[in-house]
Tab-separated table of C-alpha atoms in Angstrom:
chain	number	residue	atom	x	y	z
L	1	MET	CA	-4.280	2.643	-10.103
L	2	ILE	CA	-5.624	0.278	-12.766
L	3	LEU	CA	-2.349	0.728	-14.673
L	4	CYS	CA	-0.429	-0.056	-11.473
L	5	GLY	CA	-2.388	-3.283	-11.032
L	6	LEU	CA	-1.756	-4.277	-14.642
L	7	LEU	CA	1.991	-3.721	-14.291
L	8	TRP	CA	2.259	-5.472	-10.909
L	9	SER	CA	0.387	-8.489	-12.261
L	10	THR	CA	3.186	-9.274	-14.745
L	11	ALA	CA	5.517	-10.493	-11.970
L	12	GLY	CA	4.603	-14.172	-12.380
L	13	LEU	CA	4.774	-13.965	-16.156
L	14	LEU	CA	8.268	-12.458	-16.167
L	15	ALA	CA	9.528	-14.676	-13.344
L	16	ARG	CA	8.315	-17.803	-15.148
L	17	ALA	CA	10.463	-16.831	-18.147
L	18	SER	CA	13.579	-16.896	-15.932
L	19	SER	CA	15.709	-20.011	-15.447
L	20	VAL	CA	16.478	-19.078	-11.813
L	21	ALA	CA	14.907	-21.625	-9.448
L	22	ASN	CA	15.875	-19.977	-6.128
L	23	GLY	CA	13.207	-17.477	-5.107
L	24	TRP	CA	15.702	-15.635	-2.889
L	25	GLU	CA	18.004	-15.040	-5.852
L	26	SER	CA	15.048	-13.769	-7.883
L	27	SER	CA	14.136	-11.402	-5.052
L	28	PHE	CA	17.747	-10.213	-4.770
L	29	TRP	CA	18.163	-9.336	-8.454
L	30	ARG	CA	14.757	-7.706	-8.719
L	31	SER	CA	15.380	-5.554	-5.630
L	32	LEU	CA	18.931	-4.674	-6.702
L	33	PHE	CA	17.808	-3.492	-10.141
L	34	LEU	CA	14.992	-1.530	-8.485
L	35	CYS	CA	17.587	0.343	-6.409
L	36	LEU	CA	19.526	1.196	-9.565
L	37	VAL	CA	16.418	2.421	-11.400
L	38	ILE	CA	15.172	4.595	-8.519
L	39	GLY	CA	18.699	5.878	-7.902
L	40	VAL	CA	19.020	7.003	-11.537
L	41	LEU	CA	15.564	8.619	-11.351
L	42	LEU	CA	16.473	10.572	-8.223
L	43	LEU	CA	19.787	11.733	-9.688
L	44	ALA	CA	18.096	12.794	-12.932
L	45	GLN	CA	15.424	14.761	-11.053
L	46	HIS	CA	17.366	16.263	-8.172
L	47	ARG	CA	21.044	15.973	-9.122
L	48	ALA	CA	23.062	17.388	-6.212
L	49	ASP	CA	19.952	17.456	-3.994
L	50	ALA	CA	19.326	13.699	-4.361
L	51	LEU	CA	21.136	12.825	-1.113
L	52	ARG	CA	19.275	15.577	0.735
L	53	LYS	CA	15.967	14.136	-0.525
L	54	LEU	CA	17.018	10.736	0.736
L	55	VAL	CA	17.999	11.975	4.193
L	56	GLY	CA	15.024	14.331	4.495
L	57	MET	CA	12.253	11.737	4.298
L	58	GLY	CA	11.643	11.839	8.043
L	59	TRP	CA	9.772	9.174	9.974
L	60	HIS	CA	7.237	8.811	7.165
L	61	GLY	CA	10.053	7.693	4.881
L	62	VAL	CA	11.468	5.287	7.455
L	63	VAL	CA	8.079	3.604	7.896
L	64	SER	CA	7.488	3.514	4.140
L	65	SER	CA	10.948	2.033	3.492
L	66	LEU	CA	10.400	-0.742	6.025
L	67	ALA	CA	6.958	-1.451	4.570
L	68	TRP	CA	8.325	-1.697	1.018
L	69	ALA	CA	11.100	-4.031	2.188
L	70	ALA	CA	8.568	-6.216	4.008
L	71	MET	CA	6.324	-6.446	0.932
L	72	PHE	CA	9.220	-7.127	-1.473
L	73	THR	CA	10.606	-9.886	0.782
L	74	CYS	CA	7.671	-11.576	2.511
L	75	PHE	CA	5.739	-12.503	-0.610
L	76	MET	CA	8.768	-14.288	-2.090
L	77	LEU	CA	9.446	-15.985	1.268
L	78	ALA	CA	5.808	-17.045	1.608
L	79	LEU	CA	5.916	-18.649	-1.844
L	80	SER	CA	8.789	-20.856	-0.660
L	81	LEU	CA	6.819	-22.039	2.379
L	82	THR	CA	3.200	-22.294	1.250
L	83	THR	CA	1.163	-22.620	-1.933
L	84	VAL	CA	0.834	-19.761	-4.410
L	85	ALA	CA	-2.933	-19.915	-3.904
L	86	ASN	CA	-2.623	-19.509	-0.140
L	87	ALA	CA	-0.324	-16.520	-0.568
L	88	LEU	CA	-2.694	-14.864	-3.041
L	89	ILE	CA	-5.750	-15.516	-0.875
L	90	LEU	CA	-4.092	-13.725	2.027
L	91	GLN	CA	-2.983	-10.915	-0.291
L	92	GLY	CA	-6.683	-10.550	-1.069
L	93	LEU	CA	-7.105	-9.185	2.465
L	94	MET	CA	-5.361	-5.993	1.330
L	95	PRO	CA	-8.597	-4.002	0.718
L	96	PHE	CA	-9.839	-4.700	4.252
L	97	CYS	CA	-6.466	-3.786	5.790
L	98	THR	CA	-6.075	-0.542	3.827
L	99	ALA	CA	-9.709	0.481	4.342
L	100	LEU	CA	-9.452	-0.061	8.113
L	101	ALA	CA	-6.097	1.763	8.292
L	102	GLY	CA	-7.467	4.700	6.316
L	103	TRP	CA	-10.605	4.839	8.456
L	104	ILE	CA	-8.794	4.587	11.813
L	105	VAL	CA	-5.670	6.691	11.155
L	106	LEU	CA	-6.656	9.038	8.332
L	107	ARG	CA	-10.347	9.354	9.253
L	108	GLU	CA	-11.279	8.542	5.665
L	109	ARG	CA	-14.932	7.681	5.268
L	110	VAL	CA	-15.487	4.372	3.481
L	111	ALA	CA	-18.679	4.361	1.397
L	112	ALA	CA	-21.110	1.476	1.855
L	113	ARG	CA	-20.734	0.560	-1.823
L	114	THR	CA	-16.973	0.161	-1.294
L	115	TRP	CA	-17.450	-2.177	1.677
L	116	VAL	CA	-19.855	-4.242	-0.429
L	117	ALA	CA	-17.387	-4.303	-3.317
L	118	ILE	CA	-14.523	-5.313	-1.001
L	119	THR	CA	-16.583	-8.164	0.437
L	120	ALA	CA	-17.680	-9.364	-3.012
L	121	ALA	CA	-14.143	-9.164	-4.395
L	122	SER	CA	-12.731	-11.098	-1.431
L	123	ALA	CA	-15.362	-13.793	-1.953
L	124	GLY	CA	-14.377	-13.951	-5.615
L	125	ILE	CA	-10.721	-14.474	-4.679
L	126	ALA	CA	-11.699	-17.263	-2.259
L	127	VAL	CA	-13.611	-18.931	-5.117
L	128	MET	CA	-10.640	-18.547	-7.467
L	129	PHE	CA	-8.373	-20.483	-5.108
L	130	HIS	CA	-10.959	-22.663	-3.345
L	131	ASP	CA	-8.913	-25.863	-3.743
L	132	ALA	CA	-6.130	-24.455	-1.573
L	133	LEU	CA	-8.304	-23.113	1.236
L	134	GLY	CA	-7.049	-24.435	4.564
L	135	SER	CA	-3.987	-26.085	3.007
L	136	GLY	CA	-0.348	-25.105	3.026
L	137	ASN	CA	2.289	-24.315	5.611
L	138	LEU	CA	1.068	-22.229	8.566
L	139	ALA	CA	4.320	-20.263	8.822
L	140	GLY	CA	4.138	-19.436	5.119
L	141	SER	CA	0.565	-18.245	5.487
L	142	LEU	CA	1.473	-16.033	8.449
L	143	ILE	CA	4.372	-14.541	6.497
L	144	ALA	CA	2.068	-13.915	3.514
L	145	LEU	CA	-0.264	-12.076	5.887
L	146	VAL	CA	2.515	-9.499	6.406
L	147	VAL	CA	2.069	-8.279	2.802
L	148	PRO	CA	-1.435	-6.746	3.108
L	149	ILE	CA	-0.642	-5.365	6.565
L	150	ALA	CA	2.580	-3.749	5.311
L	151	ALA	CA	0.726	-2.365	2.293
L	152	ALA	CA	-1.846	-0.736	4.569
L	153	ILE	CA	0.886	0.766	6.780
L	154	ASN	CA	2.701	2.053	3.694
L	155	THR	CA	-0.460	3.647	2.325
L	156	VAL	CA	-1.049	5.526	5.570
L	157	ALA	CA	2.614	6.610	5.890
L	158	VAL	CA	2.767	7.960	2.333
L	159	LYS	CA	-0.564	9.766	2.685
L	160	LEU	CA	0.531	11.368	5.959
L	161	GLY	CA	3.852	12.477	4.462
L	162	ARG	CA	2.421	13.666	1.146
L	163	GLY	CA	3.104	17.361	0.556
L	164	ARG	CA	5.833	17.536	3.186
L	165	VAL	CA	8.434	15.114	1.862
L	166	ASP	CA	9.060	13.134	-1.326
L	167	LEU	CA	8.641	9.457	-0.455
L	168	VAL	CA	9.936	8.025	-3.731
L	169	PRO	CA	13.383	7.685	-2.050
L	170	ALA	CA	11.701	5.221	0.332
L	171	LEU	CA	11.499	2.850	-2.633
L	172	LEU	CA	15.277	3.003	-2.922
L	173	ILE	CA	15.796	2.215	0.767
L	174	GLY	CA	13.103	-0.486	0.711
L	175	GLY	CA	14.696	-2.154	-2.302
L	176	ALA	CA	18.145	-1.987	-0.703
L	177	LEU	CA	16.848	-3.597	2.511
L	178	ALA	CA	15.076	-6.329	0.532
L	179	ALA	CA	18.264	-7.040	-1.455
L	180	LEU	CA	20.343	-7.255	1.735
L	181	LEU	CA	17.821	-9.618	3.329
L	182	ALA	CA	17.817	-11.899	0.281
L	183	LEU	CA	21.588	-11.859	-0.318
L	184	PRO	CA	22.615	-14.516	2.280
L	185	LEU	CA	20.140	-17.026	0.835
L	186	ALA	CA	20.553	-16.095	-2.835
L	187	ALA	CA	23.869	-17.911	-3.387
L	188	PRO	CA	24.988	-19.728	-5.425
L	189	PHE	CA	24.015	-17.296	-8.169
L	190	THR	CA	22.794	-18.990	-11.345
L	191	ALA	CA	21.270	-16.089	-13.322
L	192	SER	CA	22.317	-15.866	-16.953
L	193	ALA	CA	22.627	-12.643	-18.961
L	194	ARG	CA	19.085	-13.278	-20.258
L	195	ASP	CA	17.802	-13.696	-16.694
L	196	LEU	CA	19.446	-10.447	-15.621
L	197	ALA	CA	17.777	-8.670	-18.545
L	198	LEU	CA	14.425	-10.069	-17.390
L	199	TYR	CA	14.970	-8.876	-13.814
L	200	ALA	CA	16.045	-5.450	-15.068
L	201	THR	CA	12.851	-5.269	-17.127
L	202	MET	CA	10.851	-6.369	-14.104
L	203	ALA	CA	12.502	-3.711	-11.950
L	204	VAL	CA	11.585	-0.946	-14.410
L	205	PHE	CA	8.076	-1.897	-15.497
L	206	GLN	CA	6.758	-4.245	-12.799
L	207	LEU	CA	8.135	-2.414	-9.751
L	208	ALA	CA	9.601	1.064	-10.291
L	209	LEU	CA	7.011	2.538	-12.669
L	210	PRO	CA	3.852	1.395	-10.824
L	211	CYS	CA	5.321	2.166	-7.389
L	212	VAL	CA	6.327	5.698	-8.406
L	213	LEU	CA	2.881	6.227	-9.946
L	214	LEU	CA	1.333	4.988	-6.690
L	215	VAL	CA	3.348	7.350	-4.493
L	216	ARG	CA	3.178	10.484	-6.641
L	217	ILE	CA	-0.196	10.278	-8.417
L	218	VAL	CA	-2.534	7.661	-6.938
L	219	LEU	CA	-2.209	8.122	-3.176
L	220	PRO	CA	-3.065	11.850	-3.132
L	221	ARG	CA	-6.216	11.268	-5.213
L	222	LEU	CA	-7.813	7.993	-4.060
L	223	SER	CA	-8.887	6.840	-0.634
L	224	ALA	CA	-7.042	4.004	1.089
L	225	ALA	CA	-10.086	1.748	0.619
L	226	GLU	CA	-10.213	2.316	-3.140
L	227	ILE	CA	-6.463	1.761	-3.479
L	228	GLY	CA	-6.734	-1.556	-1.654
L	229	LEU	CA	-9.731	-2.610	-3.726
L	230	LEU	CA	-8.165	-1.784	-7.098
L	231	SER	CA	-4.934	-3.511	-6.065
L	232	LEU	CA	-6.838	-6.803	-6.369
L	233	LEU	CA	-6.366	-6.518	-10.120
L	234	GLU	CA	-2.855	-7.863	-9.526
L	235	VAL	CA	-4.234	-10.981	-7.841
L	236	VAL	CA	-6.801	-11.597	-10.598
L	237	LEU	CA	-4.685	-10.803	-13.648
L	238	GLY	CA	-1.479	-12.548	-12.516
L	239	PRO	CA	-2.810	-16.107	-13.074
L	240	LEU	CA	-4.517	-14.943	-16.281
L	241	TRP	CA	-1.245	-13.880	-17.954
L	242	VAL	CA	0.409	-17.185	-17.002
L	243	TRP	CA	-2.582	-19.074	-18.445
L	244	LEU	CA	-2.435	-17.168	-21.733
L	245	ALA	CA	1.366	-17.428	-22.058
L	246	TYR	CA	2.055	-20.922	-20.708
L	247	GLY	CA	-1.294	-22.709	-20.955
L	248	GLU	CA	-1.826	-23.135	-17.203
L	249	ASP	CA	-5.617	-23.383	-17.323
L	250	PRO	CA	-7.104	-22.006	-14.064
L	251	GLY	CA	-10.400	-23.802	-14.735
L	252	PRO	CA	-13.971	-22.525	-14.969
L	253	VAL	CA	-14.408	-22.039	-11.213
L	254	ALA	CA	-11.332	-19.797	-10.978
L	255	LEU	CA	-12.459	-17.831	-14.015
L	256	GLY	CA	-15.873	-17.375	-12.415
L	257	GLY	CA	-14.233	-16.055	-9.241
L	258	ALA	CA	-12.125	-13.670	-11.307
L	259	ALA	CA	-15.281	-12.414	-13.039
L	260	VAL	CA	-16.824	-11.665	-9.619
L	261	VAL	CA	-13.756	-9.647	-8.595
L	262	LEU	CA	-13.689	-7.648	-11.828
L	263	ALA	CA	-17.448	-7.010	-11.617
L	264	ALA	CA	-17.072	-5.732	-8.044
L	265	LEU	CA	-14.247	-3.376	-9.054
L	266	ALA	CA	-16.148	-2.070	-12.085
L	267	ALA	CA	-19.390	-1.581	-10.141
L	268	ASN	CA	-17.644	0.331	-7.350
L	269	GLU	CA	-15.910	2.698	-9.780
L	270	ALA	CA	-19.069	3.191	-11.860
L	271	LEU	CA	-21.095	4.057	-8.756
L	272	ALA	CA	-18.349	6.424	-7.586
L	273	LEU	CA	-18.434	8.303	-10.910
L	274	ALA	CA	-22.235	8.423	-10.883
L	275	THR	CA	-22.252	9.788	-7.312
L	276	GLU	CA	-19.654	12.437	-8.192
L	277	LYS	CA	-21.631	13.472	-11.260
L	278	ARG	CA	-24.856	13.864	-9.276
L	279	ALA	CA	-23.088	15.829	-6.528
L	280	ALA	CA	-21.493	18.393	-8.857
L	281	PRO	CA	-22.724	18.012	-12.440
L	282	GLY	CA	-21.245	21.296	-13.692
L	283	ALA	CA	-17.805	20.648	-12.228
L	284	TRP	CA	-17.893	17.052	-13.453
L	285	LYS	CA	-18.656	18.106	-17.021
L	286	ARG	CA	-15.865	20.702	-16.990
L	287	GLY	CA	-13.457	18.079	-15.678
L	288	ALA	CA	-14.561	15.585	-18.338
L	289	ARG	CA	-13.994	18.195	-21.071
L	290	ARG	CA	-10.510	18.941	-19.733
L	291	ALA	CA	-9.705	15.196	-19.610
């Protein structure tokens, strides 16, 4: 999940390197290349059974596809209507949304330490973007709020469908829906060959790889609350990469807020490992040796 957050956080860095000014065009190319990457992956894995995998996702796959499309589209739309800071602040609600969804639907117990870490991390994000609090377009903020809600719904859908159906094909459908939604507003197309190479790279490393890891490896092993909490790495690291690459100094207050978020994430994971070790020391040591 940490690797997923690292890969997701490169979106701003790669997008800034593009000469495309229209966010809808950026969303279209990124989603289109994602469809191609996931399509090739499915064909390589399942060959003649790829179509059957796509059709056999069931209602879990339908919900997951719609959630992916909403996340891929709404964040880009929110950025065109409100400030980046406002959009990221609302994305910081993801841990609360996923923890509540996991608790209500999946009956996953959320440890007290995780609630504390979620609260501390959310406060850190508010500090990071304190200058934008209360500013920005209301419609853009409401659209940005769709992202954490859709992420929570997607987490629950994939967890419920895990073991019965392969929900990686939902990424293909979600990307296709996002591309179709962006297409009417993407014209006139201005992307150069270099821009297309950037969006192809983004589709592979910033979207396809972390999303496949999330569906196939992370979701079966971590609770919804922990997934939401660790996803905040994207929010914290995204501005950091742009600062290092393009000199956009976030300032000492933002860096302090980022430090609070990272400390909350590290403390929660350290306490989780310590609790697991105390509960089953023999099993923990055997697992550590195998790792």
